[in-house]
Amino acid sequence: SAVISQKPSRDICQRGTSLTIQCQVDSQVTMMFWYRQQPGQSLTLIATANQGSEATYESGFVIDKFPISRPNLTFSTLTVSNMSPEDSSIYLCSVGEDRGLPYGYTFGSGTRLTVV
Amino acid sequence: GEDVEQSLFLSVREGDSSVINCTYTDSSSTYLYWYKQEPGAGLQLLTYIFSNMDMKQDQRLTVLLNKKDKHLSLRIADTQTGDSAIYFCAEPSYGQNFVFGPGTRLSVLP
């Protein structure tokens, strides 16, 4: 399965600033997703990162707050903009390989963000 | 939309069996999944089961599926301290992403 490198692994940021999270995959993948895991909660899909076009956002998430780039089939970034303490979460990159289901998807190790 | 539910906590003694339960709502799901999240780590795919199966066994793991009741369970035999983690039940959603349950935190006591 694909190997994902996600950076940074953790960060503590001041409110009002922005943080860009990188997701690098060791092989070309069709689908890349960004999830948020708030403290003590399950995962919520933020958006699907589309190569060569704008990301597809889920209800409750907007591009101005979470801009996403996907310049090629192995790399994506998620930016958390104008951060507030409510943005403190783990952010996870996930990839779906061309083999598709039933193999499930691979997740990065996550970025633990604390906003102070 | 889809909804996945799990009990939030489970404690077992080392060497005992653990059973983690999950209920889901989308009866059209072709596959159902179990993911494991160890402390400070991302999610690791543990196992999956095809919807036309009742049971799948993989070493210490046994997955049982009751499609009529939309109930999925994960049994871990001879539970070890290294099994302490959060276990997420998941079903595929539109666009081939997943709907995750809230996760069951498994604590293994010595």
PDB file of C-alpha atoms in Angstrom:
ATOM      1  CA  SER A   1       0.000   0.000   0.000  1.00  0.00           C
ATOM      2  CA  ALA A   2       1.009   3.635  -0.415  1.00  0.00           C
ATOM      3  CA  VAL A   3       3.257   5.248   2.167  1.00  0.00           C
ATOM      4  CA  ILE A   4       2.257   8.733   3.304  1.00  0.00           C
ATOM      5  CA  SER A   5       4.547  11.333   4.807  1.00  0.00           C
ATOM      6  CA  GLN A   6       2.643  14.090   6.563  1.00  0.00           C
ATOM      7  CA  LYS A   7       4.316  17.197   7.918  1.00  0.00           C
ATOM      8  CA  PRO A   8       4.468  18.741  10.435  1.00  0.00           C
ATOM      9  CA  SER A   9       3.552  16.045  12.913  1.00  0.00           C
ATOM     10  CA  ARG A  10       2.516  18.655  15.450  1.00  0.00           C
ATOM     11  CA  ASP A  11       2.525  22.405  15.914  1.00  0.00           C
ATOM     12  CA  ILE A  12       1.447  25.039  18.382  1.00  0.00           C
ATOM     13  CA  CYS A  13       0.231  28.189  16.665  1.00  0.00           C
ATOM     14  CA  GLN A  14      -0.974  31.624  17.663  1.00  0.00           C
ATOM     15  CA  ARG A  15      -4.559  32.539  16.933  1.00  0.00           C
ATOM     16  CA  GLY A  16      -5.000  34.534  13.754  1.00  0.00           C
ATOM     17  CA  THR A  17      -2.094  32.847  11.963  1.00  0.00           C
ATOM     18  CA  SER A  18      -2.182  30.127   9.295  1.00  0.00           C
ATOM     19  CA  LEU A  19      -0.563  26.707   9.064  1.00  0.00           C
ATOM     20  CA  THR A  20       0.057  24.667   5.935  1.00  0.00           C
ATOM     21  CA  ILE A  21       0.133  20.888   6.272  1.00  0.00           C
ATOM     22  CA  GLN A  22       1.836  18.778   3.630  1.00  0.00           C
ATOM     23  CA  CYS A  23       0.978  15.287   2.481  1.00  0.00           C
ATOM     24  CA  GLN A  24       3.486  13.430   0.299  1.00  0.00           C
ATOM     25  CA  VAL A  25       2.737   9.986  -1.109  1.00  0.00           C
ATOM     26  CA  ASP A  26       5.351   7.593  -2.437  1.00  0.00           C
ATOM     27  CA  SER A  27       3.231   6.633  -5.458  1.00  0.00           C
ATOM     28  CA  GLN A  28       0.644   8.231  -7.698  1.00  0.00           C
ATOM     29  CA  VAL A  29      -2.844   8.034  -6.242  1.00  0.00           C
ATOM     30  CA  THR A  30      -6.143   9.050  -7.691  1.00  0.00           C
ATOM     31  CA  MET A  31      -7.925  10.153  -4.565  1.00  0.00           C
ATOM     32  CA  MET A  32      -6.642  12.233  -1.685  1.00  0.00           C
ATOM     33  CA  PHE A  33      -8.749  13.341   1.234  1.00  0.00           C
ATOM     34  CA  TRP A  34      -8.309  15.614   4.222  1.00  0.00           C
ATOM     35  CA  TYR A  35      -9.980  14.742   7.529  1.00  0.00           C
ATOM     36  CA  ARG A  36     -10.254  16.514  10.843  1.00  0.00           C
ATOM     37  CA  GLN A  37     -10.363  14.704  14.179  1.00  0.00           C
ATOM     38  CA  GLN A  38     -11.391  16.998  16.988  1.00  0.00           C
ATOM     39  CA  PRO A  39     -10.303  16.053  20.522  1.00  0.00           C
ATOM     40  CA  GLY A  40     -11.992  12.853  21.646  1.00  0.00           C
ATOM     41  CA  GLN A  41     -14.069  12.641  18.483  1.00  0.00           C
ATOM     42  CA  SER A  42     -14.238  10.668  15.280  1.00  0.00           C
ATOM     43  CA  LEU A  43     -13.033  11.740  11.860  1.00  0.00           C
ATOM     44  CA  THR A  44     -14.869  14.250   9.742  1.00  0.00           C
ATOM     45  CA  LEU A  45     -14.118  14.671   6.063  1.00  0.00           C
ATOM     46  CA  ILE A  46     -13.064  18.225   5.203  1.00  0.00           C
ATOM     47  CA  ALA A  47     -12.608  17.878   1.457  1.00  0.00           C
ATOM     48  CA  THR A  48     -11.494  15.760  -1.454  1.00  0.00           C
ATOM     49  CA  ALA A  49      -8.326  17.104  -3.056  1.00  0.00           C
ATOM     50  CA  ASN A  50      -8.676  16.942  -6.840  1.00  0.00           C
ATOM     51  CA  GLN A  51      -5.623  17.016  -9.039  1.00  0.00           C
ATOM     52  CA  GLY A  52      -5.698  19.952 -11.418  1.00  0.00           C
ATOM     53  CA  SER A  53      -8.959  21.417 -10.158  1.00  0.00           C
ATOM     54  CA  GLU A  54     -10.509  22.936  -7.083  1.00  0.00           C
ATOM     55  CA  ALA A  55     -11.063  20.748  -4.039  1.00  0.00           C
ATOM     56  CA  THR A  56     -14.550  19.479  -3.246  1.00  0.00           C
ATOM     57  CA  TYR A  57     -15.569  20.617   0.230  1.00  0.00           C
ATOM     58  CA  GLU A  58     -17.993  18.969   2.591  1.00  0.00           C
ATOM     59  CA  SER A  59     -20.812  20.819   4.259  1.00  0.00           C
ATOM     60  CA  GLY A  60     -19.495  23.122   6.952  1.00  0.00           C
ATOM     61  CA  PHE A  61     -16.055  23.577   5.394  1.00  0.00           C
ATOM     62  CA  VAL A  62     -15.128  26.389   3.029  1.00  0.00           C
ATOM     63  CA  ILE A  63     -12.200  27.139   0.783  1.00  0.00           C
ATOM     64  CA  ASP A  64     -11.361  30.449   2.453  1.00  0.00           C
ATOM     65  CA  LYS A  65     -10.807  28.713   5.774  1.00  0.00           C
ATOM     66  CA  PHE A  66      -9.214  25.497   4.461  1.00  0.00           C
ATOM     67  CA  PRO A  67      -7.543  26.157   1.095  1.00  0.00           C
ATOM     68  CA  ILE A  68      -6.209  22.975  -0.491  1.00  0.00           C
ATOM     69  CA  SER A  69      -3.693  22.458  -3.240  1.00  0.00           C
ATOM     70  CA  ARG A  70      -3.078  19.305  -5.300  1.00  0.00           C
ATOM     71  CA  PRO A  71      -0.463  20.093  -7.928  1.00  0.00           C
ATOM     72  CA  ASN A  72       0.159  16.467  -8.893  1.00  0.00           C
ATOM     73  CA  LEU A  73      -0.841  12.889  -8.094  1.00  0.00           C
ATOM     74  CA  THR A  74       1.599  12.488  -5.189  1.00  0.00           C
ATOM     75  CA  PHE A  75       1.278  15.695  -3.193  1.00  0.00           C
ATOM     76  CA  SER A  76      -1.326  17.869  -1.494  1.00  0.00           C
ATOM     77  CA  THR A  77      -1.417  20.651   1.081  1.00  0.00           C
ATOM     78  CA  LEU A  78      -4.104  21.791   3.483  1.00  0.00           C
ATOM     79  CA  THR A  79      -3.913  25.268   5.007  1.00  0.00           C
ATOM     80  CA  VAL A  80      -5.788  26.125   8.179  1.00  0.00           C
ATOM     81  CA  SER A  81      -6.306  29.882   7.897  1.00  0.00           C
ATOM     82  CA  ASN A  82      -6.891  32.566  10.491  1.00  0.00           C
ATOM     83  CA  MET A  83      -6.774  29.982  13.248  1.00  0.00           C
ATOM     84  CA  SER A  84      -8.760  30.051  16.448  1.00  0.00           C
ATOM     85  CA  PRO A  85      -8.620  27.656  19.433  1.00  0.00           C
ATOM     86  CA  GLU A  86     -11.601  25.792  17.936  1.00  0.00           C
ATOM     87  CA  ASP A  87      -9.308  24.655  15.121  1.00  0.00           C
ATOM     88  CA  SER A  88      -7.215  22.640  17.573  1.00  0.00           C
ATOM     89  CA  SER A  89      -7.504  19.125  16.155  1.00  0.00           C
ATOM     90  CA  ILE A  90      -5.646  16.355  14.448  1.00  0.00           C
ATOM     91  CA  TYR A  91      -5.652  16.779  10.680  1.00  0.00           C
ATOM     92  CA  LEU A  92      -5.194  13.623   8.631  1.00  0.00           C
ATOM     93  CA  CYS A  93      -4.404  13.067   4.995  1.00  0.00           C
ATOM     94  CA  SER A  94      -5.833   9.941   3.406  1.00  0.00           C
ATOM     95  CA  VAL A  95      -5.292   8.376   0.003  1.00  0.00           C
ATOM     96  CA  GLY A  96      -7.347   5.954  -2.027  1.00  0.00           C
ATOM     97  CA  GLU A  97      -5.321   3.877  -4.402  1.00  0.00           C
ATOM     98  CA  ASP A  98      -6.357   2.946  -7.876  1.00  0.00           C
ATOM     99  CA  ARG A  99      -7.124  -0.513  -6.637  1.00  0.00           C
ATOM    100  CA  GLY A 100     -10.061   1.116  -4.893  1.00  0.00           C
ATOM    101  CA  LEU A 101     -12.327  -0.770  -2.516  1.00  0.00           C
ATOM    102  CA  PRO A 102     -12.147  -3.220  -0.783  1.00  0.00           C
ATOM    103  CA  TYR A 103      -8.603  -2.358   0.143  1.00  0.00           C
ATOM    104  CA  GLY A 104      -9.623   0.638   2.152  1.00  0.00           C
ATOM    105  CA  TYR A 105      -7.627   3.751   2.351  1.00  0.00           C
ATOM    106  CA  THR A 106      -4.263   4.620   3.841  1.00  0.00           C
ATOM    107  CA  PHE A 107      -3.931   7.404   6.373  1.00  0.00           C
ATOM    108  CA  GLY A 108      -1.025   9.616   7.247  1.00  0.00           C
ATOM    109  CA  SER A 109       0.108   9.810  10.851  1.00  0.00           C
ATOM    110  CA  GLY A 110      -1.678  13.125  11.265  1.00  0.00           C
ATOM    111  CA  THR A 111      -0.798  16.675  12.277  1.00  0.00           C
ATOM    112  CA  ARG A 112      -1.693  17.551  15.844  1.00  0.00           C
ATOM    113  CA  LEU A 113      -2.509  21.266  15.879  1.00  0.00           C
ATOM    114  CA  THR A 114      -2.913  23.316  19.028  1.00  0.00           C
ATOM    115  CA  VAL A 115      -4.026  26.926  18.691  1.00  0.00           C
ATOM    116  CA  VAL A 116      -3.329  29.211  21.623  1.00  0.00           C
TER     117      VAL A 116
ATOM    118  CA  GLY B   1     -27.183  10.120   5.503  1.00  0.00           C
ATOM    119  CA  GLU B   2     -25.129   7.277   6.830  1.00  0.00           C
ATOM    120  CA  ASP B   3     -24.622   6.927  10.555  1.00  0.00           C
ATOM    121  CA  VAL B   4     -22.252   4.612  12.383  1.00  0.00           C
ATOM    122  CA  GLU B   5     -22.465   4.019  16.128  1.00  0.00           C
ATOM    123  CA  GLN B   6     -20.139   2.344  18.584  1.00  0.00           C
ATOM    124  CA  SER B   7     -19.759   2.092  22.318  1.00  0.00           C
ATOM    125  CA  LEU B   8     -17.052   4.503  23.423  1.00  0.00           C
ATOM    126  CA  PHE B   9     -15.059   2.510  25.965  1.00  0.00           C
ATOM    127  CA  LEU B  10     -14.063  -1.097  26.638  1.00  0.00           C
ATOM    128  CA  SER B  11     -11.712  -2.480  29.278  1.00  0.00           C
ATOM    129  CA  VAL B  12     -10.460  -6.040  29.292  1.00  0.00           C
ATOM    130  CA  ARG B  13      -7.757  -7.994  31.092  1.00  0.00           C
ATOM    131  CA  GLU B  14      -4.706  -9.132  29.202  1.00  0.00           C
ATOM    132  CA  GLY B  15      -5.304 -12.576  27.710  1.00  0.00           C
ATOM    133  CA  ASP B  16      -9.080 -12.200  27.598  1.00  0.00           C
ATOM    134  CA  SER B  17     -11.094 -11.681  24.428  1.00  0.00           C
ATOM    135  CA  SER B  18     -12.320  -8.229  23.429  1.00  0.00           C
ATOM    136  CA  VAL B  19     -15.512  -7.662  21.475  1.00  0.00           C
ATOM    137  CA  ILE B  20     -16.109  -4.264  19.928  1.00  0.00           C
ATOM    138  CA  ASN B  21     -19.548  -3.635  18.475  1.00  0.00           C
ATOM    139  CA  CYS B  22     -20.783  -1.327  15.746  1.00  0.00           C
ATOM    140  CA  THR B  23     -24.125  -0.556  14.136  1.00  0.00           C
ATOM    141  CA  TYR B  24     -24.525   1.142  10.781  1.00  0.00           C
ATOM    142  CA  THR B  25     -27.399   2.458   8.739  1.00  0.00           C
ATOM    143  CA  ASP B  26     -26.536   2.097   5.046  1.00  0.00           C
ATOM    144  CA  SER B  27     -27.607  -1.389   4.042  1.00  0.00           C
ATOM    145  CA  SER B  28     -26.123  -0.936   0.561  1.00  0.00           C
ATOM    146  CA  SER B  29     -22.536  -0.826   1.850  1.00  0.00           C
ATOM    147  CA  THR B  30     -20.500  -3.356  -0.068  1.00  0.00           C
ATOM    148  CA  TYR B  31     -17.698  -3.477   2.461  1.00  0.00           C
ATOM    149  CA  LEU B  32     -17.346  -2.581   6.110  1.00  0.00           C
ATOM    150  CA  TYR B  33     -14.067  -1.747   7.758  1.00  0.00           C
ATOM    151  CA  TRP B  34     -12.247  -1.697  11.048  1.00  0.00           C
ATOM    152  CA  TYR B  35      -9.457   0.836  11.568  1.00  0.00           C
ATOM    153  CA  LYS B  36      -7.096   1.058  14.532  1.00  0.00           C
ATOM    154  CA  GLN B  37      -5.592   4.266  15.891  1.00  0.00           C
ATOM    155  CA  GLU B  38      -2.753   3.922  18.347  1.00  0.00           C
ATOM    156  CA  PRO B  39      -1.896   6.873  20.611  1.00  0.00           C
ATOM    157  CA  GLY B  40      -0.386   9.724  18.620  1.00  0.00           C
ATOM    158  CA  ALA B  41      -0.670   7.893  15.318  1.00  0.00           C
ATOM    159  CA  GLY B  42      -2.838   7.940  12.210  1.00  0.00           C
ATOM    160  CA  LEU B  43      -5.352   5.288  11.297  1.00  0.00           C
ATOM    161  CA  GLN B  44      -4.303   1.827  10.284  1.00  0.00           C
ATOM    162  CA  LEU B  45      -6.619  -0.422   8.288  1.00  0.00           C
ATOM    163  CA  LEU B  46      -7.095  -3.502  10.445  1.00  0.00           C
ATOM    164  CA  THR B  47      -9.497  -5.584   8.411  1.00  0.00           C
ATOM    165  CA  TYR B  48     -12.582  -5.433   6.247  1.00  0.00           C
ATOM    166  CA  ILE B  49     -15.495  -7.706   5.425  1.00  0.00           C
ATOM    167  CA  PHE B  50     -17.515  -8.057   2.264  1.00  0.00           C
ATOM    168  CA  SER B  51     -21.223  -7.570   2.830  1.00  0.00           C
ATOM    169  CA  ASN B  52     -22.139 -11.041   1.577  1.00  0.00           C
ATOM    170  CA  MET B  53     -20.027 -12.661   4.292  1.00  0.00           C
ATOM    171  CA  ASP B  54     -21.120 -13.484   7.832  1.00  0.00           C
ATOM    172  CA  MET B  55     -17.685 -13.950   9.275  1.00  0.00           C
ATOM    173  CA  LYS B  56     -14.070 -13.311   8.487  1.00  0.00           C
ATOM    174  CA  GLN B  57     -11.155 -14.570  10.529  1.00  0.00           C
ATOM    175  CA  ASP B  58      -7.631 -13.218  10.359  1.00  0.00           C
ATOM    176  CA  GLN B  59      -5.287 -14.593  13.022  1.00  0.00           C
ATOM    177  CA  ARG B  60      -6.490 -13.154  16.347  1.00  0.00           C
ATOM    178  CA  LEU B  61      -9.188 -11.065  14.691  1.00  0.00           C
ATOM    179  CA  THR B  62     -12.713 -12.276  13.942  1.00  0.00           C
ATOM    180  CA  VAL B  63     -15.222 -10.021  12.233  1.00  0.00           C
ATOM    181  CA  LEU B  64     -18.910 -10.922  12.458  1.00  0.00           C
ATOM    182  CA  LEU B  65     -21.528  -9.272  10.274  1.00  0.00           C
ATOM    183  CA  ASN B  66     -25.266  -9.444  10.856  1.00  0.00           C
ATOM    184  CA  LYS B  67     -26.608  -7.699   7.800  1.00  0.00           C
ATOM    185  CA  LYS B  68     -30.230  -8.038   8.868  1.00  0.00           C
ATOM    186  CA  ASP B  69     -29.581  -6.116  12.078  1.00  0.00           C
ATOM    187  CA  LYS B  70     -26.854  -3.945  10.497  1.00  0.00           C
ATOM    188  CA  HIS B  71     -24.505  -5.013  13.239  1.00  0.00           C
ATOM    189  CA  LEU B  72     -20.766  -5.505  12.917  1.00  0.00           C
ATOM    190  CA  SER B  73     -18.406  -6.756  15.590  1.00  0.00           C
ATOM    191  CA  LEU B  74     -14.672  -7.167  15.977  1.00  0.00           C
ATOM    192  CA  ARG B  75     -13.379  -9.845  18.303  1.00  0.00           C
ATOM    193  CA  ILE B  76      -9.746  -9.811  19.386  1.00  0.00           C
ATOM    194  CA  ALA B  77      -8.626 -13.088  20.913  1.00  0.00           C
ATOM    195  CA  ASP B  78      -5.930 -13.203  23.607  1.00  0.00           C
ATOM    196  CA  THR B  79      -5.896  -9.406  23.917  1.00  0.00           C
ATOM    197  CA  GLN B  80      -2.468  -7.916  24.556  1.00  0.00           C
ATOM    198  CA  THR B  81      -1.360  -4.541  25.915  1.00  0.00           C
ATOM    199  CA  GLY B  82      -0.288  -3.627  22.384  1.00  0.00           C
ATOM    200  CA  ASP B  83      -3.932  -3.852  21.353  1.00  0.00           C
ATOM    201  CA  SER B  84      -4.737  -0.788  23.457  1.00  0.00           C
ATOM    202  CA  ALA B  85      -5.979   1.750  20.910  1.00  0.00           C
ATOM    203  CA  ILE B  86      -9.081   3.350  19.498  1.00  0.00           C
ATOM    204  CA  TYR B  87     -10.971   1.154  17.046  1.00  0.00           C
ATOM    205  CA  PHE B  88     -13.122   2.765  14.381  1.00  0.00           C
ATOM    206  CA  CYS B  89     -15.856   1.066  12.431  1.00  0.00           C
ATOM    207  CA  ALA B  90     -16.316   2.626   8.971  1.00  0.00           C
ATOM    208  CA  GLU B  91     -18.503   2.260   5.939  1.00  0.00           C
ATOM    209  CA  PRO B  92     -17.950   3.734   2.470  1.00  0.00           C
ATOM    210  CA  SER B  93     -19.855   6.851   1.602  1.00  0.00           C
ATOM    211  CA  TYR B  94     -20.511   8.726  -1.612  1.00  0.00           C
ATOM    212  CA  GLY B  95     -17.419   9.802  -3.506  1.00  0.00           C
ATOM    213  CA  GLN B  96     -15.595   6.844  -2.025  1.00  0.00           C
ATOM    214  CA  ASN B  97     -14.753   8.479   1.258  1.00  0.00           C
ATOM    215  CA  PHE B  98     -15.782   6.947   4.586  1.00  0.00           C
ATOM    216  CA  VAL B  99     -18.211   7.545   7.404  1.00  0.00           C
ATOM    217  CA  PHE B 100     -16.529   6.669  10.665  1.00  0.00           C
ATOM    218  CA  GLY B 101     -18.036   5.677  13.945  1.00  0.00           C
ATOM    219  CA  PRO B 102     -17.044   7.613  17.070  1.00  0.00           C
ATOM    220  CA  GLY B 103     -14.406   5.033  17.949  1.00  0.00           C
ATOM    221  CA  THR B 104     -14.148   2.568  20.824  1.00  0.00           C
ATOM    222  CA  ARG B 105     -11.244   3.138  23.194  1.00  0.00           C
ATOM    223  CA  LEU B 106      -9.915  -0.274  24.223  1.00  0.00           C
ATOM    224  CA  SER B 107      -7.913  -0.404  27.439  1.00  0.00           C
ATOM    225  CA  VAL B 108      -6.061  -3.613  28.224  1.00  0.00           C
ATOM    226  CA  LEU B 109      -5.358  -4.126  31.906  1.00  0.00           C
ATOM    227  CA  PRO B 110      -2.405  -6.246  33.080  1.00  0.00           C
TER     228      PRO B 110
END
